[in-house]
XYZ file of C-alpha atoms in Angstrom:
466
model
C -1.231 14.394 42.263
C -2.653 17.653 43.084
C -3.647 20.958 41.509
C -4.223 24.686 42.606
C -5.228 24.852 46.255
C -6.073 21.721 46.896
C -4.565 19.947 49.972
C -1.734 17.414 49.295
C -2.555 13.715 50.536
C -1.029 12.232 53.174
C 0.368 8.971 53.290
C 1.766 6.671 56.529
C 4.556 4.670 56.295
C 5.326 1.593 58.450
C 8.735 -0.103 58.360
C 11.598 -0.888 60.533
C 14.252 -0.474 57.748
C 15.120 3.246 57.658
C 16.427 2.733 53.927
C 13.140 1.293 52.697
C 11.429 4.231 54.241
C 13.758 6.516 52.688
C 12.776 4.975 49.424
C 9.018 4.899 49.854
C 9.278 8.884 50.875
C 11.619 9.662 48.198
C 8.679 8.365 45.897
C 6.084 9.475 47.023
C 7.482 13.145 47.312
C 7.847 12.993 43.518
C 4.211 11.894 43.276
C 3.180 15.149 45.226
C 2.428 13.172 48.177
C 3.177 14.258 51.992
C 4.657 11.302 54.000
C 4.596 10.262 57.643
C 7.251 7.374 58.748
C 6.530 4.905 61.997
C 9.195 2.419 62.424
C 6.984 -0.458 64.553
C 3.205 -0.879 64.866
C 3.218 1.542 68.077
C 3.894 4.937 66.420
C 1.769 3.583 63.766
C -1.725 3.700 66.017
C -0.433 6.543 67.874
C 0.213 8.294 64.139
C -3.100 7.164 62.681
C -5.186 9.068 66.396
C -2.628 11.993 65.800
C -3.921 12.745 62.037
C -6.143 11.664 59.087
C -4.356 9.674 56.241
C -5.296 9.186 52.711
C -3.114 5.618 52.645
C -1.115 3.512 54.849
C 1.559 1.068 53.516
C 3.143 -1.256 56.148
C 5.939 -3.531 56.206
C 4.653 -6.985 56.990
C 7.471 -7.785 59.809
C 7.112 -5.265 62.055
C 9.643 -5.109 65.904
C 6.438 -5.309 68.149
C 3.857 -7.100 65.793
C 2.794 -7.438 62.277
C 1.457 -5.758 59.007
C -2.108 -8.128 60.082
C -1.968 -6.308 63.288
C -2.074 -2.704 61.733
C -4.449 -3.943 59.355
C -7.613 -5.293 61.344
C -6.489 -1.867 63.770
C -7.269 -0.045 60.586
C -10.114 -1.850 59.427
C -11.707 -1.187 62.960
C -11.174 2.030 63.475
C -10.339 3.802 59.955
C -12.455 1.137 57.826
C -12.270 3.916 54.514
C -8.552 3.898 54.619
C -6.844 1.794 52.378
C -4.050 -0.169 53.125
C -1.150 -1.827 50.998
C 1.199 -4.572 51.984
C 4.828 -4.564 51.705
C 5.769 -8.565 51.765
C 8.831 -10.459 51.240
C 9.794 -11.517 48.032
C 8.042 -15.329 47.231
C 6.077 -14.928 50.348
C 3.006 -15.763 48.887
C 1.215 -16.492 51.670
C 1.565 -13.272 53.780
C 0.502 -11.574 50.716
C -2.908 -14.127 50.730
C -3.595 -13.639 54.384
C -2.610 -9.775 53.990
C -5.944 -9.731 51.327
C -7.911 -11.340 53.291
C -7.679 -9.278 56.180
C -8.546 -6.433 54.365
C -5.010 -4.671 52.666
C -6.027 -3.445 49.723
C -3.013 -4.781 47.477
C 0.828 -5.904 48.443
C 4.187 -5.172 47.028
C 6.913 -7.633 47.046
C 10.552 -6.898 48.462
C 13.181 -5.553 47.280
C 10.577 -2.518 46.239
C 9.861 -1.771 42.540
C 9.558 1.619 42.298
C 7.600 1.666 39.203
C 4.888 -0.862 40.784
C 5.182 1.056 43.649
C 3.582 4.114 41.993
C 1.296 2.137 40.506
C -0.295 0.512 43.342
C -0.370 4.008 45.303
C -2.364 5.413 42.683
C -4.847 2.622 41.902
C -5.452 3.334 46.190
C -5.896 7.064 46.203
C -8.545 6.419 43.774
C -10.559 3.975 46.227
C -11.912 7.322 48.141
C -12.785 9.025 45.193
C -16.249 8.922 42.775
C -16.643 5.721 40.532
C -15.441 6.881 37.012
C -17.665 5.702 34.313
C -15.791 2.092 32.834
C -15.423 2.396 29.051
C -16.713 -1.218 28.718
C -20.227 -0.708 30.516
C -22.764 -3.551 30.364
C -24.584 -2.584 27.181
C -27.819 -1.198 27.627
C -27.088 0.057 31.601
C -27.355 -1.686 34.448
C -28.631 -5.366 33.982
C -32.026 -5.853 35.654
C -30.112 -9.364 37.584
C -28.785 -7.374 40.325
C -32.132 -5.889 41.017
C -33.772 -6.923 44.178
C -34.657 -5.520 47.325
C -34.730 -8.861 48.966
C -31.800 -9.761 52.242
C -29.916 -11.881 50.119
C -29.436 -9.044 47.255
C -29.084 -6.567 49.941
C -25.891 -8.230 51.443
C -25.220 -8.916 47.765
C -24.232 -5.200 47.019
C -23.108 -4.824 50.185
C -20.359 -7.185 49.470
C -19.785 -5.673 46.085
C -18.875 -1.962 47.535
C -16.395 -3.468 50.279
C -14.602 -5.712 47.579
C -14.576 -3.071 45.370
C -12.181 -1.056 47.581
C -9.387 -3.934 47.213
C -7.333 -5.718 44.930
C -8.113 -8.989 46.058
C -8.480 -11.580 43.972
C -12.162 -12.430 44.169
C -14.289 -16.101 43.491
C -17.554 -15.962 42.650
C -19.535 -18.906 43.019
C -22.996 -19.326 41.910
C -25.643 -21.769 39.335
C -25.804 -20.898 35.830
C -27.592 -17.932 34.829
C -27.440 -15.978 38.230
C -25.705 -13.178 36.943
C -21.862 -13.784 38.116
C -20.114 -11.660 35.163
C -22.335 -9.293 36.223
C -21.197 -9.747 39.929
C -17.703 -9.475 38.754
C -18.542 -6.393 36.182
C -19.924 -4.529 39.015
C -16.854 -5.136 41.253
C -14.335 -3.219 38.296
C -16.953 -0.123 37.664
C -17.557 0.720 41.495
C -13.463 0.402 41.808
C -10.393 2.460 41.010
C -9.824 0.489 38.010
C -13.439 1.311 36.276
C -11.939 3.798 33.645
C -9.783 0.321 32.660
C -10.934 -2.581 30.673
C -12.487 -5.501 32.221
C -12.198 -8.321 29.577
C -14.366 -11.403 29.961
C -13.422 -14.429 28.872
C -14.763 -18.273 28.901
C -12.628 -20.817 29.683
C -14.583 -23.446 28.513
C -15.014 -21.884 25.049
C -11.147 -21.377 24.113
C -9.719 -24.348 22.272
C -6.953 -26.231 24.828
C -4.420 -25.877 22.194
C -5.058 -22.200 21.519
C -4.920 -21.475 25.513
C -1.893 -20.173 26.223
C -1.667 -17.939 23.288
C -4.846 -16.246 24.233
C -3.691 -15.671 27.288
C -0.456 -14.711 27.220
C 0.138 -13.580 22.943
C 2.827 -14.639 21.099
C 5.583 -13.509 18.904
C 5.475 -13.485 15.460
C 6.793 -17.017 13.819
C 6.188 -18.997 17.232
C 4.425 -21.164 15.803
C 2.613 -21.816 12.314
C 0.120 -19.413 11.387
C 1.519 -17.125 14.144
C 2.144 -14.442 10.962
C 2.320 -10.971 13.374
C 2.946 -10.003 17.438
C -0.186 -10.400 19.277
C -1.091 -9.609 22.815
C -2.934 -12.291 25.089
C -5.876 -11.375 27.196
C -3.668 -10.465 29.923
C -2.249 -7.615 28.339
C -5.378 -6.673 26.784
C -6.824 -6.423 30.684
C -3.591 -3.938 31.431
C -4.560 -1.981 34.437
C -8.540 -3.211 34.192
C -9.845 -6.644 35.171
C -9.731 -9.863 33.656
C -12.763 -11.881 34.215
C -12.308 -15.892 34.280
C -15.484 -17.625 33.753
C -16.116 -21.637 34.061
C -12.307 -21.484 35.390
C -12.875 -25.403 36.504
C -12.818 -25.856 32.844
C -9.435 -24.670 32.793
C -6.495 -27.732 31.497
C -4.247 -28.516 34.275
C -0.888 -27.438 31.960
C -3.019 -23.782 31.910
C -3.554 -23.884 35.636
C 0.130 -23.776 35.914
C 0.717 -21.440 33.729
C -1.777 -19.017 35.147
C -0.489 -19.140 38.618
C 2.814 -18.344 38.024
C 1.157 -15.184 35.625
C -1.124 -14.441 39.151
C 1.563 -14.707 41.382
C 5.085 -12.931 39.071
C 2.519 -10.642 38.129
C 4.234 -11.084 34.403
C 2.909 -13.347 31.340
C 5.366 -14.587 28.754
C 4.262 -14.507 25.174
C 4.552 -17.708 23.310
C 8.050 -17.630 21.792
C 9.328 -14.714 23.262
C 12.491 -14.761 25.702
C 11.347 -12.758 28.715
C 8.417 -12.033 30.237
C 5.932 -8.720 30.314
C 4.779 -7.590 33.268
C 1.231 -6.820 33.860
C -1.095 -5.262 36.067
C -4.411 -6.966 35.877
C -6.816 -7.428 38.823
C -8.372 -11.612 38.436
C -11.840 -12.029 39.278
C -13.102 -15.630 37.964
C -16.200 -17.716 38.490
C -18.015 -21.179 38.077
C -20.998 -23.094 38.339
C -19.385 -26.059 39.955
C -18.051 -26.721 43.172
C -14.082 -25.983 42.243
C -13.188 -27.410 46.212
C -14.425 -30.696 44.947
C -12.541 -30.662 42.066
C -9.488 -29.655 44.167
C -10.198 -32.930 46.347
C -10.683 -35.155 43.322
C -7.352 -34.136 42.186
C -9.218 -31.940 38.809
C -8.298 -28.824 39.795
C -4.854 -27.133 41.481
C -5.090 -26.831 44.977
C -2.495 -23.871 45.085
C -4.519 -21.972 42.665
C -7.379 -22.603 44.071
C -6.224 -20.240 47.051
C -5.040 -17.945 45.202
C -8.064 -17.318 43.177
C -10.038 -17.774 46.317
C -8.902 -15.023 48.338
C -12.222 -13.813 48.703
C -15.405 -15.833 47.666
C -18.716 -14.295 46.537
C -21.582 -16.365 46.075
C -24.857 -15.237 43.794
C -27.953 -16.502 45.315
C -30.130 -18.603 42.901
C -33.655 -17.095 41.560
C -36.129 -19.580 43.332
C -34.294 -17.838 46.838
C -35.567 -14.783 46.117
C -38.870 -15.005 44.676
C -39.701 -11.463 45.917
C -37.813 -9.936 43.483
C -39.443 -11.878 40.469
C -42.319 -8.951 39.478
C -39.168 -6.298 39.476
C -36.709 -8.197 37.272
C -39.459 -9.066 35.297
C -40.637 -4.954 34.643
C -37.327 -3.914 34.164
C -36.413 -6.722 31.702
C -39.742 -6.029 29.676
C -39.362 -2.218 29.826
C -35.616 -3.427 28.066
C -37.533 -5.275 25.321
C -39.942 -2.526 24.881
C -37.088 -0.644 24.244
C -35.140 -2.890 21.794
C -37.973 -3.380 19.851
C -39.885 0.211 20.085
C -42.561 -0.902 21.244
C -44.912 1.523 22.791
C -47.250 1.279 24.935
C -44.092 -1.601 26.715
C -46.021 -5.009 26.915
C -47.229 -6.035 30.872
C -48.022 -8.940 32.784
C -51.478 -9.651 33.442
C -51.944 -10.627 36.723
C -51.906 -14.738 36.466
C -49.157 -14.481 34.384
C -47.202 -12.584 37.497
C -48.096 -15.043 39.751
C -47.352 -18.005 37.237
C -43.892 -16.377 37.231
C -43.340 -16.598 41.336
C -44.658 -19.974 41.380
C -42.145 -21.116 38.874
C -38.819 -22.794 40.488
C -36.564 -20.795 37.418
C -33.408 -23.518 37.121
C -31.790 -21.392 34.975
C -32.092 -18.642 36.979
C -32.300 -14.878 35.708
C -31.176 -15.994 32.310
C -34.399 -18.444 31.810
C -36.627 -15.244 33.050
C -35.061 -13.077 30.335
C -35.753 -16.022 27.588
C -39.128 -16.793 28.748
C -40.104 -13.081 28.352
C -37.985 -12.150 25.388
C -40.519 -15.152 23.605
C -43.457 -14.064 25.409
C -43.428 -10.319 23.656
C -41.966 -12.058 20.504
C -45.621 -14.226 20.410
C -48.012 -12.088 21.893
C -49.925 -9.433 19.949
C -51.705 -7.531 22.945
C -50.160 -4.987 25.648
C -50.823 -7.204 28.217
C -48.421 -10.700 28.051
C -50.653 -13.548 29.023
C -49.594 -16.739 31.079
C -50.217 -18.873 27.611
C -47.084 -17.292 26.104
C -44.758 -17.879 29.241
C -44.879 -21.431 27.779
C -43.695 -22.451 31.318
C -43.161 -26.018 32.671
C -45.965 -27.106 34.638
C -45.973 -26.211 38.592
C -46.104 -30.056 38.943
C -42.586 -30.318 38.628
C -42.086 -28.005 41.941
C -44.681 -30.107 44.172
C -42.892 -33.087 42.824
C -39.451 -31.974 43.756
C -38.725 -32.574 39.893
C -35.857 -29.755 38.218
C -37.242 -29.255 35.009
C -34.131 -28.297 31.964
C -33.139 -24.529 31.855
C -34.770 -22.849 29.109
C -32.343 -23.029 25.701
C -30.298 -25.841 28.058
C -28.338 -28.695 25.652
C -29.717 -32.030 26.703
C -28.241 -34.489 27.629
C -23.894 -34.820 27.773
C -24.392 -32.106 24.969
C -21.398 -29.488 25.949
C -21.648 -25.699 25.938
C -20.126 -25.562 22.649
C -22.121 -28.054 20.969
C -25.102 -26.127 21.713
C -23.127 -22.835 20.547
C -22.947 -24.122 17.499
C -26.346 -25.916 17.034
C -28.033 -22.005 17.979
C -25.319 -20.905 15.547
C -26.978 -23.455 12.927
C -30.553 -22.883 13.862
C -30.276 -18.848 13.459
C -28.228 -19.578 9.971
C -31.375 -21.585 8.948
C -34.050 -18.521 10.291
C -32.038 -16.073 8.569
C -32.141 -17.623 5.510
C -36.102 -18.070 5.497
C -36.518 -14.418 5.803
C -34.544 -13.239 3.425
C -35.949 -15.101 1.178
C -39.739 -14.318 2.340
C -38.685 -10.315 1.997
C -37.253 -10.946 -1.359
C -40.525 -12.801 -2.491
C -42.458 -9.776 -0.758
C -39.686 -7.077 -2.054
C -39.530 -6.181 1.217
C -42.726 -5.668 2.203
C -42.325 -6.936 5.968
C -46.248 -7.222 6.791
C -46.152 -9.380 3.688
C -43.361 -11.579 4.564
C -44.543 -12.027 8.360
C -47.692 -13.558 6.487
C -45.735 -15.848 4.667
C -43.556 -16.744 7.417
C -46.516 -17.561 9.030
C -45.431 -15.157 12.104
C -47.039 -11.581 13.628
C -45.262 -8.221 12.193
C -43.881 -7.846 15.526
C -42.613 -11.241 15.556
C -40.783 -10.466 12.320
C -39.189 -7.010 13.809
C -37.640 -8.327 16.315
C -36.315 -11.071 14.382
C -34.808 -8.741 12.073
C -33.407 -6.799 15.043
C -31.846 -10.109 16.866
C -30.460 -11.112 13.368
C -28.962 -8.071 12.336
C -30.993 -7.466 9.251
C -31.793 -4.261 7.907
């Protein structure tokens, strides 16, 4: 754990059973770690005013109080120390409370060395630098947590304190606010950054493909199932696994994935015993999943145990302030993308066209309406003619107008999927066949396609064709 001259870190332990303390020293003397025992929650605080720590893991069940105790002591007085839990085994609701007061992460009784390790060095990471994620947003930082307003403010404020746990975290928030983002941002500011984070959409895996791509299978479970393959669990191994539109989830997968939350194990599809995984499960939805509970849709027990910790992304129209920023940064993106140079502006109606515009589909509908506007517009400066925006009636009218690219009607997510799918199939087509009749010339073929040359290059570019 340490190299050279650098100072070995110092760990306190807190429990009243001299042979568990034994163990937890014995451990973390292998890992290079110097160890200081308290056997009740009174050497504890006087330990913790004696002498810095770099991590504290306490017992739950303590002679004169409780592992909560120690915890909000810490969280008052040492708030950059973490703190892990050790719980009883099946006491799942110690470990939930535990979370929520602040512990970083828990470990179940009777004490699995090898998780043990793991946990203490996923915590001794918490203090140190952010280590560049290997699956960073393409492109850098998205311009949708941009914002200088309160509600962004307390946004990222939010973000750096969860990212110091292991807490299972709920974000809640309308479509197109940015909550992968949210969730993204939570596994690159934490000790898990260097680790995957794997998104994945509930809604858009078939219900009889579920549990295979989250869990794998064995080869020959089933037929087709031709090779070993690892679910998304295992694919999120020491990283994050992102759970988007979870209320879309099947009640036979809720079950499944509580028992895969709470065992901390996923078993393959066919195979005889289960894998055990260390995955940190941040999901997300657009509707109200406590409803759902109430209505019977959704599982009340994993409901609180996804909901540890609930984060909710403000909507666009609350934060109208930070409209002209998103909209630079986005633009400067495009300008990018495309090469454009000098990058297109806003002209000063168009700006305030954009505040006065309620934005239903959030961040998302701002990045459409300007990915069109430099797609149509053949001057530096972007016009409020090619925001193509709904009229300002519908805000003095109290009247939502549809999300820009929204399905109507009962359409579903995937339907619309695969209508884009159909429409960009169609586009494609037409310009091939307008380069071919131009051999290529691409001035000549935006002509024919009846479209600017800049038009046409950044077709090519969201097509993929060279």
């Amino acid at each position: 754990m340490t190299t050279g001259n650098e100072p070995r870190r110092r760990v306190l332990v807190v429990d009243d059973e001299a042979d568990i303390r034994e163990l937890i020293e014995i451990t973390l003397g292998r890992m290079g770690l110097d160890t200081v025992a308290a056997a009740d929650l009174g050497q504890a605080r006087t330990a913790l005013a004696d002498q810095p720590f770099d991590l504290c893991l306490t017992d739950m069940r303590l002679p004169d109080g409780n592992g909560l105790d120690l915890i909000r002591h810490i969280e008052a007085r040492h708030p950059a120390l973490p703190v892990a839990v050790i719980t009883a085994y099946g006491n799942t609701e110690a470990a939930v409370e535990s979370l929520k007061a602040g512990a970083f992460d828990f470990v179940s009784k009777p004490v699995d060395v090898h998780l043990l390790r793991r946990l203490i060095d996923q915590a001794l990471k918490v203090g140190e630098p952010p280590t560049a994620s290997r699956n960073n947003h393409r492109g850098g930082e998205s311009p949708r947590l941009l914002g200088d307003t309160p509600a962004m403010q307390r946004l990222r404020q939010t973000i750096a304190k969860l990212a110091r746990s292991q807490a299972p975290v709920y974000i809640t928030g309308e479509s197109g606010t940015g909550k992968e983002l949210v969730a993204r941002t939570i596994h690159t500011q934490g000790p898990r950054a260097a680790m995957p984070f794997v998104p994945v959409n509930c809604g858009a895996i078939p219900t009889e493909l579920m549990e295979s791509e989250f869990f794998g299978h064995v080869k020959g479970a089933f037929t087709g199932a031709a090779r070993d393959k690892d679910g998304l669990f295992v694919a999120a191994e020491g990283g994050t696994l992102f759970l988007d539109e979870i209320a879309d989830l099947p009640r036979h997968m809720q079950v499944k994935l509580l028992r895969a939350i709470q065992e901390r194990a996923v078993r393959p599809v066919g195979a005889e015993s289960e894998v055990p995984v260390d995955v940190r499960v941040i999901s997300a939805t657009h509707r109200d999943l406590a409803d759902l509970v109430t209505r019977g849709e959704f599982r009340e027990d994993l409901y609180f145990r996804l909901n540890v910790i609930e984060v909710h992304v403000p909507p666009l129209r609350e934060r109208e302030a930070d409209i002209p920023e998103l909209a630079d940064c986005i633009l400067a993106g495009l300008a990018r993308h495309l090469g454009l140079d000098p990058a297109p502006m806003l002209s000063p109606t168009a700006r305030e066209a954009l505040q006065n515009y309620r934005f239903p589909g959030n961040v998302r509908e701002l990045e459409n309406i300007l990915e069109r506007a430099v797609t149509l517009c053949e001057d530096a400066e972007i016009g409020p003619e090619y925001l193509r925006l709904h009229s300002p009636l519908h805000r003095s009218a109290g009247v939502e107008p549809e999300p820009a690219n929204a399905p109507d009607g009962d359409e579903s997510p995937a339907a619309g999927t695969a209508l884009g799918s159909q429409l960009e199939d169609v586009e494609r087509q037409s310009i091939l066949k307008a380069l071919e009749a131009t051999r290529y010339n691409k001035t000549r073929a935006a002509e024919k396609l009846g479209i600017s040359f800049r038009a046409l290059r950044y077709r090519l570019k969201k097509l993929g064709i060279d």
